[in-house]
Amino acid sequence: MKIGILTSGGDCPGLNAVIRGAVLKGIALQGHEFVGFRDGWRGVVQGDVVDIPRSLVRGIAKQGGTILGTSRTNPFENGGGPDVIKDHLQRLGIDAIIAIGGEGTLAAAKRLTDAGLRIVGVPKTVDNDLDATDYSFGFDTAVHIATEAIDRLRTTGESHHRCMIAEVMGRHVGWIALHAGMAAGAHAILIPEQKVSVERIGQWVKEAHARGRAPLVVVAEGFVPEHMESPHSERGLDTFGRPRMGGIADQLAPELEARTGIETRTTILGHVQRGGVPTAYDRVLATRLGMAAVHSVVEGRWGSMVALKGTDIEQVDFQAALGKLKVVPQKRYEEAAVLFG
Ligand code: F6P
């Protein structure tokens, strides 16, 4: 078979390990041929492909980013749609597609599968917000990077007796904030799943300060304080019409400073959380998912994605996988909140 691979949406450490896992298993064990679509769905819509011989995936499990490039192109727009894509696949002799992406990518893959295309999915997101998989690769790396950065903020905060606010990614879920915040011993962790008043945050800050600590607040970009209706967004919409997030830390800092009288600084970690080498955990998970996706193709499990369940890789239908965010459960938040202040 000739299998086309694409990486779509925001990039994520481990994408190259998925590609390598799929290609090595597919070529070495089963004699398949691989091509990559350049820049996600853009390459599919425009029939823009590159051959992936075994030599191209040599040593790439540890490489950040994606060798294929990515974009947030919607395959139903920009001159796309099922008929255009089918024509390209036929012309290029491609039998099936492995789509590596997050919710937007997999939702588009489902629509295309419903229209008769042969696609299997691999879930990808640093946010860890896909309900159908226990963990998504990239998340562990993002947590490591955030934790290391927050540890560094703590030492400079201690020197200056300041309150430090670190803002992390995650869109509408607080997994990165919860894990990095717990790992770094934050005095408050603010996540989208839990509304908290600025007064309450100020109390935690003052409690930590009163013990001679430099208060450390970790806030998820999607956090909504009690006095706000929706997450802070000042950079418009992305191509899927979703608000671009980021900047809540800068909103909170002056309010906290005014309430506590403690000098406060913010750091928005941003895309550094998605860059660079994946952790060993993410490399292993991504490699296993890539290999399993080839298995799904061989079995003709169109419209399904591979997913981590416990320690096993399983297949889940797109239908069941989509539409439900994996939010931080109340009890996980409460467990962490015992140590706030
Ligand atoms: O979904 C992954 C993610 O990194 C989010 O945490 C973040 O809000 C968004 O992507 C940023 O998107 P972009 O790379 O388009 O700025």
mmCIF file of C-alpha atoms and ligand atoms in Angstrom:
data_model
loop_
_atom_site.group_PDB
_atom_site.id
_atom_site.type_symbol
_atom_site.label_atom_id
_atom_site.label_comp_id
_atom_site.label_asym_id
_atom_site.label_seq_id
_atom_site.Cartn_x
_atom_site.Cartn_y
_atom_site.Cartn_z
ATOM 1 C CA MET A 1 0.000 0.000 0.000
ATOM 2 C CA LYS A 2 0.994 3.612 -0.422
ATOM 3 C CA ILE A 3 0.217 5.532 2.750
ATOM 4 C CA GLY A 4 0.180 9.331 3.068
ATOM 5 C CA ILE A 5 0.971 10.926 6.427
ATOM 6 C CA LEU A 6 0.087 14.425 7.525
ATOM 7 C CA THR A 7 0.718 16.463 10.651
ATOM 8 C CA SER A 8 -1.846 19.198 11.198
ATOM 9 C CA GLY A 9 -2.737 21.906 13.695
ATOM 10 C CA GLY A 10 -0.343 23.286 16.308
ATOM 11 C CA ASP A 11 2.904 21.337 16.346
ATOM 12 C CA CYS A 12 3.838 19.196 19.308
ATOM 13 C CA PRO A 13 6.989 17.368 20.475
ATOM 14 C CA GLY A 14 6.727 13.751 19.336
ATOM 15 C CA LEU A 15 5.246 14.280 15.862
ATOM 16 C CA ASN A 16 8.442 13.050 14.227
ATOM 17 C CA ALA A 17 8.498 9.987 16.468
ATOM 18 C CA VAL A 18 4.996 9.075 15.225
ATOM 19 C CA ILE A 19 6.136 9.441 11.614
ATOM 20 C CA ARG A 20 9.228 7.332 12.267
ATOM 21 C CA GLY A 21 7.249 4.631 14.113
ATOM 22 C CA ALA A 22 4.733 4.359 11.277
ATOM 23 C CA VAL A 23 7.314 4.387 8.492
ATOM 24 C CA LEU A 24 9.730 1.915 10.106
ATOM 25 C CA LYS A 25 6.992 -0.562 10.893
ATOM 26 C CA GLY A 26 5.291 -0.078 7.546
ATOM 27 C CA ILE A 27 8.416 -0.339 5.379
ATOM 28 C CA ALA A 28 10.534 -2.800 7.317
ATOM 29 C CA LEU A 29 7.858 -5.241 8.384
ATOM 30 C CA GLN A 30 5.160 -4.897 5.782
ATOM 31 C CA GLY A 31 6.698 -3.438 2.632
ATOM 32 C CA HIS A 32 4.407 -0.395 2.403
ATOM 33 C CA GLU A 33 5.395 2.858 0.747
ATOM 34 C CA PHE A 34 5.046 6.260 2.436
ATOM 35 C CA VAL A 35 4.630 9.841 1.348
ATOM 36 C CA GLY A 36 4.139 12.917 3.499
ATOM 37 C CA PHE A 37 1.703 15.734 2.788
ATOM 38 C CA ARG A 38 3.429 19.076 3.243
ATOM 39 C CA ASP A 39 1.950 21.425 5.867
ATOM 40 C CA GLY A 40 -1.007 19.347 7.015
ATOM 41 C CA TRP A 41 -4.303 19.571 5.140
ATOM 42 C CA ARG A 42 -2.801 22.195 2.823
ATOM 43 C CA GLY A 43 -0.686 19.462 1.246
ATOM 44 C CA VAL A 44 -3.725 17.196 0.967
ATOM 45 C CA VAL A 45 -5.900 19.863 -0.633
ATOM 46 C CA GLN A 46 -3.147 20.813 -3.085
ATOM 47 C CA GLY A 47 -1.728 17.315 -3.642
ATOM 48 C CA ASP A 48 1.653 18.526 -2.386
ATOM 49 C CA VAL A 49 3.619 15.485 -1.244
ATOM 50 C CA VAL A 50 7.157 14.374 -0.514
ATOM 51 C CA ASP A 51 8.436 10.768 -0.538
ATOM 52 C CA ILE A 52 9.338 9.333 2.856
ATOM 53 C CA PRO A 53 11.995 6.678 2.353
ATOM 54 C CA ARG A 54 13.395 4.936 5.405
ATOM 55 C CA SER A 55 16.481 7.203 5.332
ATOM 56 C CA LEU A 56 14.327 10.303 5.910
ATOM 57 C CA VAL A 57 13.159 9.121 9.328
ATOM 58 C CA ARG A 58 16.616 8.161 10.571
ATOM 59 C CA GLY A 59 17.176 9.532 14.092
ATOM 60 C CA ILE A 60 14.136 11.816 14.077
ATOM 61 C CA ALA A 61 12.350 10.457 17.184
ATOM 62 C CA LYS A 62 14.261 12.972 19.277
ATOM 63 C CA GLN A 63 13.713 15.894 16.918
ATOM 64 C CA GLY A 64 11.141 18.553 17.823
ATOM 65 C CA GLY A 65 8.620 20.009 15.361
ATOM 66 C CA THR A 66 7.557 18.033 12.316
ATOM 67 C CA ILE A 67 9.641 17.187 9.246
ATOM 68 C CA LEU A 68 6.449 17.498 7.168
ATOM 69 C CA GLY A 69 5.470 20.985 8.321
ATOM 70 C CA THR A 70 2.024 21.815 9.647
ATOM 71 C CA SER A 71 -0.752 24.374 9.244
ATOM 72 C CA ARG A 72 -4.216 25.064 10.548
ATOM 73 C CA THR A 73 -5.695 24.726 7.045
ATOM 74 C CA ASN A 74 -9.301 23.563 6.945
ATOM 75 C CA PRO A 75 -9.520 20.831 4.213
ATOM 76 C CA PHE A 76 -13.079 21.853 3.346
ATOM 77 C CA GLU A 77 -11.990 25.398 2.524
ATOM 78 C CA ASN A 78 -9.257 26.863 0.328
ATOM 79 C CA GLY A 79 -10.469 24.967 -2.757
ATOM 80 C CA GLY A 80 -10.567 21.645 -0.875
ATOM 81 C CA GLY A 81 -13.342 19.169 -0.148
ATOM 82 C CA PRO A 82 -13.656 15.384 -0.606
ATOM 83 C CA ASP A 83 -13.792 15.338 -4.425
ATOM 84 C CA VAL A 84 -10.667 17.443 -4.896
ATOM 85 C CA ILE A 85 -8.819 15.305 -2.348
ATOM 86 C CA LYS A 86 -9.966 12.013 -3.904
ATOM 87 C CA ASP A 87 -8.662 13.196 -7.295
ATOM 88 C CA HIS A 88 -5.245 13.990 -5.814
ATOM 89 C CA LEU A 89 -5.054 10.647 -4.010
ATOM 90 C CA GLN A 90 -5.938 8.773 -7.183
ATOM 91 C CA ARG A 91 -3.406 10.717 -9.253
ATOM 92 C CA LEU A 92 -0.679 10.125 -6.650
ATOM 93 C CA GLY A 93 -1.648 6.462 -6.092
ATOM 94 C CA ILE A 94 -2.188 6.981 -2.349
ATOM 95 C CA ASP A 95 -4.383 4.284 -0.776
ATOM 96 C CA ALA A 96 -4.847 5.648 2.736
ATOM 97 C CA ILE A 97 -4.064 8.582 5.013
ATOM 98 C CA ILE A 98 -2.701 8.708 8.555
ATOM 99 C CA ALA A 99 -3.770 12.082 9.998
ATOM 100 C CA ILE A 100 -1.861 13.181 13.090
ATOM 101 C CA GLY A 101 -3.656 16.038 14.791
ATOM 102 C CA GLY A 102 -5.841 17.433 17.529
ATOM 103 C CA GLU A 103 -9.591 17.919 17.720
ATOM 104 C CA GLY A 104 -9.918 20.177 14.667
ATOM 105 C CA THR A 105 -7.839 17.814 12.536
ATOM 106 C CA LEU A 106 -9.659 14.703 13.670
ATOM 107 C CA ALA A 107 -13.082 16.346 13.201
ATOM 108 C CA ALA A 108 -12.110 17.176 9.620
ATOM 109 C CA ALA A 109 -10.794 13.614 9.183
ATOM 110 C CA LYS A 110 -14.150 12.278 10.341
ATOM 111 C CA ARG A 111 -16.065 14.377 7.816
ATOM 112 C CA LEU A 112 -13.752 13.209 5.040
ATOM 113 C CA THR A 113 -14.058 9.569 6.124
ATOM 114 C CA ASP A 114 -17.847 9.942 6.083
ATOM 115 C CA ALA A 115 -17.434 11.134 2.487
ATOM 116 C CA GLY A 116 -15.619 7.913 1.581
ATOM 117 C CA LEU A 117 -11.946 8.690 2.207
ATOM 118 C CA ARG A 118 -9.737 6.098 3.904
ATOM 119 C CA ILE A 119 -8.272 7.822 6.958
ATOM 120 C CA VAL A 120 -7.060 6.744 10.375
ATOM 121 C CA GLY A 121 -6.093 9.236 13.092
ATOM 122 C CA VAL A 122 -3.373 9.725 15.671
ATOM 123 C CA PRO A 123 -4.300 12.116 18.509
ATOM 124 C CA LYS A 124 -1.870 14.945 19.144
ATOM 125 C CA THR A 125 -2.049 17.830 21.582
ATOM 126 C CA VAL A 126 0.148 19.362 24.245
ATOM 127 C CA ASP A 127 -3.100 20.389 25.964
ATOM 128 C CA ASN A 128 -4.013 16.741 26.792
ATOM 129 C CA ASP A 129 -7.650 17.650 26.204
ATOM 130 C CA LEU A 130 -8.825 14.709 24.081
ATOM 131 C CA ASP A 131 -11.141 12.582 26.151
ATOM 132 C CA ALA A 132 -10.651 9.337 24.205
ATOM 133 C CA THR A 133 -6.976 8.945 25.086
ATOM 134 C CA ASP A 134 -5.560 8.787 28.604
ATOM 135 C CA TYR A 135 -2.563 10.930 27.638
ATOM 136 C CA SER A 136 -1.536 12.560 24.384
ATOM 137 C CA PHE A 137 2.127 12.785 23.416
ATOM 138 C CA GLY A 138 3.629 16.267 23.742
ATOM 139 C CA PHE A 139 1.888 16.872 27.044
ATOM 140 C CA ASP A 140 4.669 15.337 29.130
ATOM 141 C CA THR A 141 7.262 17.438 27.308
ATOM 142 C CA ALA A 142 5.223 20.625 27.761
ATOM 143 C CA VAL A 143 4.907 19.905 31.492
ATOM 144 C CA HIS A 144 8.671 19.333 31.784
ATOM 145 C CA ILE A 145 9.485 22.577 29.990
ATOM 146 C CA ALA A 146 6.947 24.548 32.034
ATOM 147 C CA THR A 147 8.162 23.031 35.302
ATOM 148 C CA GLU A 148 11.769 23.882 34.558
ATOM 149 C CA ALA A 149 10.828 27.446 33.658
ATOM 150 C CA ILE A 150 8.686 27.856 36.783
ATOM 151 C CA ASP A 151 11.537 26.533 38.964
ATOM 152 C CA ARG A 152 13.685 29.289 37.490
ATOM 153 C CA LEU A 153 11.023 31.922 38.157
ATOM 154 C CA ARG A 154 10.979 30.828 41.763
ATOM 155 C CA THR A 155 14.660 31.578 42.385
ATOM 156 C CA THR A 156 14.517 35.058 40.888
ATOM 157 C CA GLY A 157 11.227 35.664 42.719
ATOM 158 C CA GLU A 158 12.846 34.653 46.018
ATOM 159 C CA SER A 159 15.782 37.014 45.447
ATOM 160 C CA HIS A 160 13.486 39.988 44.924
ATOM 161 C CA HIS A 161 10.693 38.963 47.343
ATOM 162 C CA ARG A 162 8.264 39.210 44.437
ATOM 163 C CA CYS A 163 5.127 37.404 43.441
ATOM 164 C CA MET A 164 5.736 35.546 40.165
ATOM 165 C CA ILE A 165 2.921 34.560 37.832
ATOM 166 C CA ALA A 166 3.637 31.951 35.163
ATOM 167 C CA GLU A 167 1.088 31.519 32.387
ATOM 168 C CA VAL A 168 1.011 28.191 30.570
ATOM 169 C CA MET A 169 -0.887 26.855 27.546
ATOM 170 C CA GLY A 170 -3.819 24.457 27.515
ATOM 171 C CA ARG A 171 -6.738 26.218 25.817
ATOM 172 C CA HIS A 172 -9.916 25.276 27.734
ATOM 173 C CA VAL A 173 -8.335 22.737 30.074
ATOM 174 C CA GLY A 174 -5.871 23.079 32.934
ATOM 175 C CA TRP A 175 -3.753 19.931 32.620
ATOM 176 C CA ILE A 176 -0.426 21.644 31.914
ATOM 177 C CA ALA A 177 -1.045 24.154 34.713
ATOM 178 C CA LEU A 178 -2.087 21.468 37.179
ATOM 179 C CA HIS A 179 0.868 19.175 36.520
ATOM 180 C CA ALA A 180 3.557 21.847 36.153
ATOM 181 C CA GLY A 181 2.110 23.769 39.109
ATOM 182 C CA MET A 182 2.146 20.712 41.353
ATOM 183 C CA ALA A 183 5.621 19.710 40.207
ATOM 184 C CA ALA A 184 6.986 23.192 40.893
ATOM 185 C CA GLY A 185 5.137 23.589 44.205
ATOM 186 C CA ALA A 186 3.047 26.601 43.182
ATOM 187 C CA HIS A 187 1.149 28.510 45.858
ATOM 188 C CA ALA A 188 -1.887 28.785 43.564
ATOM 189 C CA ILE A 189 -2.868 26.967 40.371
ATOM 190 C CA LEU A 190 -5.581 28.610 38.301
ATOM 191 C CA ILE A 191 -7.346 26.500 35.687
ATOM 192 C CA PRO A 192 -10.299 27.007 33.312
ATOM 193 C CA GLU A 193 -12.330 24.323 35.072
ATOM 194 C CA GLN A 194 -12.428 26.330 38.349
ATOM 195 C CA LYS A 195 -13.624 29.911 38.707
ATOM 196 C CA VAL A 196 -11.795 31.716 41.518
ATOM 197 C CA SER A 197 -12.080 35.329 42.632
ATOM 198 C CA VAL A 198 -9.104 37.669 42.521
ATOM 199 C CA GLU A 199 -9.651 38.212 46.276
ATOM 200 C CA ARG A 200 -9.105 34.487 46.910
ATOM 201 C CA ILE A 201 -5.965 34.416 44.784
ATOM 202 C CA GLY A 202 -4.724 37.479 46.673
ATOM 203 C CA GLN A 203 -5.230 35.637 49.979
ATOM 204 C CA TRP A 204 -3.119 32.703 48.804
ATOM 205 C CA VAL A 205 -0.433 35.119 47.675
ATOM 206 C CA LYS A 206 -0.434 36.940 51.017
ATOM 207 C CA GLU A 207 -0.338 33.686 53.000
ATOM 208 C CA ALA A 208 2.748 32.492 51.141
ATOM 209 C CA HIS A 209 4.369 35.912 51.463
ATOM 210 C CA ALA A 210 3.672 36.014 55.212
ATOM 211 C CA ARG A 211 5.734 32.827 55.578
ATOM 212 C CA GLY A 212 8.656 34.528 53.860
ATOM 213 C CA ARG A 213 8.080 32.828 50.514
ATOM 214 C CA ALA A 214 8.040 34.444 47.084
ATOM 215 C CA PRO A 215 4.458 33.632 46.018
ATOM 216 C CA LEU A 216 4.275 31.579 42.849
ATOM 217 C CA VAL A 217 1.060 31.495 40.828
ATOM 218 C CA VAL A 218 0.621 29.204 37.822
ATOM 219 C CA VAL A 219 -2.260 30.209 35.587
ATOM 220 C CA ALA A 220 -3.611 28.365 32.552
ATOM 221 C CA GLU A 221 -4.234 30.621 29.559
ATOM 222 C CA GLY A 222 -7.923 29.630 29.585
ATOM 223 C CA PHE A 223 -8.513 30.517 33.257
ATOM 224 C CA VAL A 224 -11.624 32.654 33.826
ATOM 225 C CA PRO A 225 -11.616 34.661 37.092
ATOM 226 C CA GLU A 226 -14.946 34.987 38.864
ATOM 227 C CA HIS A 227 -15.561 38.505 37.539
ATOM 228 C CA MET A 228 -15.080 37.498 33.878
ATOM 229 C CA GLU A 229 -17.477 35.685 31.528
ATOM 230 C CA SER A 230 -15.062 34.013 29.121
ATOM 231 C CA PRO A 231 -11.307 33.420 28.750
ATOM 232 C CA HIS A 232 -9.127 36.417 28.024
ATOM 233 C CA SER A 233 -8.466 36.680 24.297
ATOM 234 C CA GLU A 234 -6.949 39.678 22.574
ATOM 235 C CA ARG A 235 -5.604 38.188 19.352
ATOM 236 C CA GLY A 236 -8.748 37.399 17.380
ATOM 237 C CA LEU A 237 -9.795 34.000 16.017
ATOM 238 C CA ASP A 238 -7.814 31.124 14.507
ATOM 239 C CA THR A 239 -8.725 29.542 11.153
ATOM 240 C CA PHE A 240 -11.245 27.243 12.847
ATOM 241 C CA GLY A 241 -12.978 30.297 14.349
ATOM 242 C CA ARG A 242 -11.693 29.628 17.870
ATOM 243 C CA PRO A 243 -10.482 32.549 20.017
ATOM 244 C CA ARG A 244 -6.692 32.762 20.310
ATOM 245 C CA MET A 245 -5.807 32.728 23.984
ATOM 246 C CA GLY A 246 -3.057 34.171 26.115
ATOM 247 C CA GLY A 247 -2.486 37.186 28.327
ATOM 248 C CA ILE A 248 -4.607 36.472 31.413
ATOM 249 C CA ALA A 249 -1.448 36.682 33.584
ATOM 250 C CA ASP A 250 -0.972 40.305 32.514
ATOM 251 C CA GLN A 251 -4.575 41.032 33.471
ATOM 252 C CA LEU A 252 -4.201 39.464 36.901
ATOM 253 C CA ALA A 253 -0.842 40.958 37.872
ATOM 254 C CA PRO A 254 -1.892 44.600 38.478
ATOM 255 C CA GLU A 255 -5.053 43.484 40.271
ATOM 256 C CA LEU A 256 -3.093 41.222 42.597
ATOM 257 C CA GLU A 257 -0.404 43.817 43.152
ATOM 258 C CA ALA A 258 -3.054 46.401 44.090
ATOM 259 C CA ARG A 259 -4.722 43.987 46.534
ATOM 260 C CA THR A 260 -1.591 42.549 48.149
ATOM 261 C CA GLY A 261 0.943 45.351 47.897
ATOM 262 C CA ILE A 262 3.470 42.749 46.710
ATOM 263 C CA GLU A 263 5.499 43.538 43.620
ATOM 264 C CA THR A 264 4.361 41.143 40.917
ATOM 265 C CA ARG A 265 5.879 39.974 37.609
ATOM 266 C CA THR A 266 4.403 37.839 34.859
ATOM 267 C CA THR A 267 5.932 35.385 32.415
ATOM 268 C CA ILE A 268 3.887 33.983 29.557
ATOM 269 C CA LEU A 269 5.682 30.811 28.529
ATOM 270 C CA GLY A 270 3.932 30.522 25.162
ATOM 271 C CA HIS A 271 5.342 28.439 22.331
ATOM 272 C CA VAL A 272 8.513 27.456 24.137
ATOM 273 C CA GLN A 273 6.277 24.744 25.661
ATOM 274 C CA ARG A 274 5.836 23.170 22.231
ATOM 275 C CA GLY A 275 9.414 23.419 21.021
ATOM 276 C CA GLY A 276 12.487 21.243 21.189
ATOM 277 C CA VAL A 277 13.155 17.620 21.964
ATOM 278 C CA PRO A 278 10.377 15.376 23.289
ATOM 279 C CA THR A 279 10.833 13.577 26.605
ATOM 280 C CA ALA A 280 11.537 9.839 26.572
ATOM 281 C CA TYR A 281 7.925 9.204 27.648
ATOM 282 C CA ASP A 282 6.559 11.153 24.679
ATOM 283 C CA ARG A 283 8.956 9.475 22.248
ATOM 284 C CA VAL A 284 7.820 6.034 23.370
ATOM 285 C CA LEU A 285 4.123 6.914 23.311
ATOM 286 C CA ALA A 286 4.412 8.600 19.910
ATOM 287 C CA THR A 287 6.367 5.685 18.417
ATOM 288 C CA ARG A 288 3.799 3.184 19.664
ATOM 289 C CA LEU A 289 0.925 5.284 18.277
ATOM 290 C CA GLY A 290 2.647 5.555 14.884
ATOM 291 C CA MET A 291 3.157 1.803 14.700
ATOM 292 C CA ALA A 292 -0.431 1.158 15.801
ATOM 293 C CA ALA A 293 -1.764 3.545 13.137
ATOM 294 C CA VAL A 294 -0.149 1.419 10.425
ATOM 295 C CA HIS A 295 -1.858 -1.589 11.937
ATOM 296 C CA SER A 296 -5.194 0.284 11.734
ATOM 297 C CA VAL A 297 -4.551 1.009 8.053
ATOM 298 C CA VAL A 298 -3.761 -2.639 7.329
ATOM 299 C CA GLU A 299 -6.970 -3.644 9.114
ATOM 300 C CA GLY A 300 -8.950 -0.994 7.206
ATOM 301 C CA ARG A 301 -10.183 0.668 10.394
ATOM 302 C CA TRP A 302 -11.155 3.869 8.548
ATOM 303 C CA GLY A 303 -12.677 6.514 10.784
ATOM 304 C CA SER A 304 -10.841 5.375 13.893
ATOM 305 C CA MET A 305 -7.936 6.769 15.858
ATOM 306 C CA VAL A 306 -5.360 5.040 18.002
ATOM 307 C CA ALA A 307 -5.453 5.914 21.694
ATOM 308 C CA LEU A 308 -3.698 5.164 24.959
ATOM 309 C CA LYS A 309 -5.873 3.276 27.451
ATOM 310 C CA GLY A 310 -3.949 2.498 30.606
ATOM 311 C CA THR A 311 -0.729 1.129 29.143
ATOM 312 C CA ASP A 312 -2.317 -0.335 25.992
ATOM 313 C CA ILE A 313 -2.828 1.229 22.584
ATOM 314 C CA GLU A 314 -6.388 0.743 21.372
ATOM 315 C CA GLN A 315 -8.569 1.871 18.458
ATOM 316 C CA VAL A 316 -11.440 4.301 19.062
ATOM 317 C CA ASP A 317 -13.982 5.473 16.482
ATOM 318 C CA PHE A 318 -13.739 9.173 15.591
ATOM 319 C CA GLN A 319 -17.388 9.456 16.563
ATOM 320 C CA ALA A 320 -16.641 8.380 20.135
ATOM 321 C CA ALA A 321 -13.362 10.273 20.275
ATOM 322 C CA LEU A 322 -14.621 13.711 19.326
ATOM 323 C CA GLY A 323 -16.765 16.344 20.906
ATOM 324 C CA LYS A 324 -15.822 15.697 24.511
ATOM 325 C CA LEU A 325 -13.059 17.632 26.206
ATOM 326 C CA LYS A 326 -11.019 15.859 28.842
ATOM 327 C CA VAL A 327 -11.233 18.390 31.643
ATOM 328 C CA VAL A 328 -9.431 18.314 34.978
ATOM 329 C CA PRO A 329 -11.803 16.519 37.372
ATOM 330 C CA GLN A 330 -12.922 18.405 40.468
ATOM 331 C CA LYS A 331 -11.170 15.951 42.784
ATOM 332 C CA ARG A 332 -7.817 16.406 41.013
ATOM 333 C CA TYR A 333 -8.133 20.172 41.527
ATOM 334 C CA GLU A 334 -9.166 19.798 45.176
ATOM 335 C CA GLU A 335 -6.255 17.465 45.800
ATOM 336 C CA ALA A 336 -3.843 20.139 44.529
ATOM 337 C CA ALA A 337 -5.704 23.026 46.221
ATOM 338 C CA VAL A 338 -5.035 21.579 49.687
ATOM 339 C CA LEU A 339 -1.475 22.889 49.299
ATOM 340 C CA PHE A 340 -2.332 26.399 48.007
ATOM 341 C CA GLY A 341 -1.351 29.483 49.982
HETATM 342 O O1 F6P B 1 -3.639 23.508 21.176
HETATM 343 C C1 F6P B 1 -2.277 23.694 21.377
HETATM 344 C C2 F6P B 1 -1.959 25.129 21.651
HETATM 345 O O2 F6P B 1 -0.577 25.234 21.924
HETATM 346 C C3 F6P B 1 -2.780 25.789 22.757
HETATM 347 O O3 F6P B 1 -2.339 25.449 24.042
HETATM 348 C C4 F6P B 1 -2.629 27.243 22.399
HETATM 349 O O4 F6P B 1 -3.689 28.031 22.873
HETATM 350 C C5 F6P B 1 -2.633 27.222 20.888
HETATM 351 O O5 F6P B 1 -2.224 25.920 20.503
HETATM 352 C C6 F6P B 1 -1.717 28.240 20.246
HETATM 353 O O6 F6P B 1 -1.912 28.192 18.868
HETATM 354 P P1 F6P B 1 -0.957 28.882 17.807
HETATM 355 O O7 F6P B 1 0.272 28.028 17.687
HETATM 356 O O8 F6P B 1 -1.762 28.871 16.554
HETATM 357 O O9 F6P B 1 -0.624 30.233 18.304
#
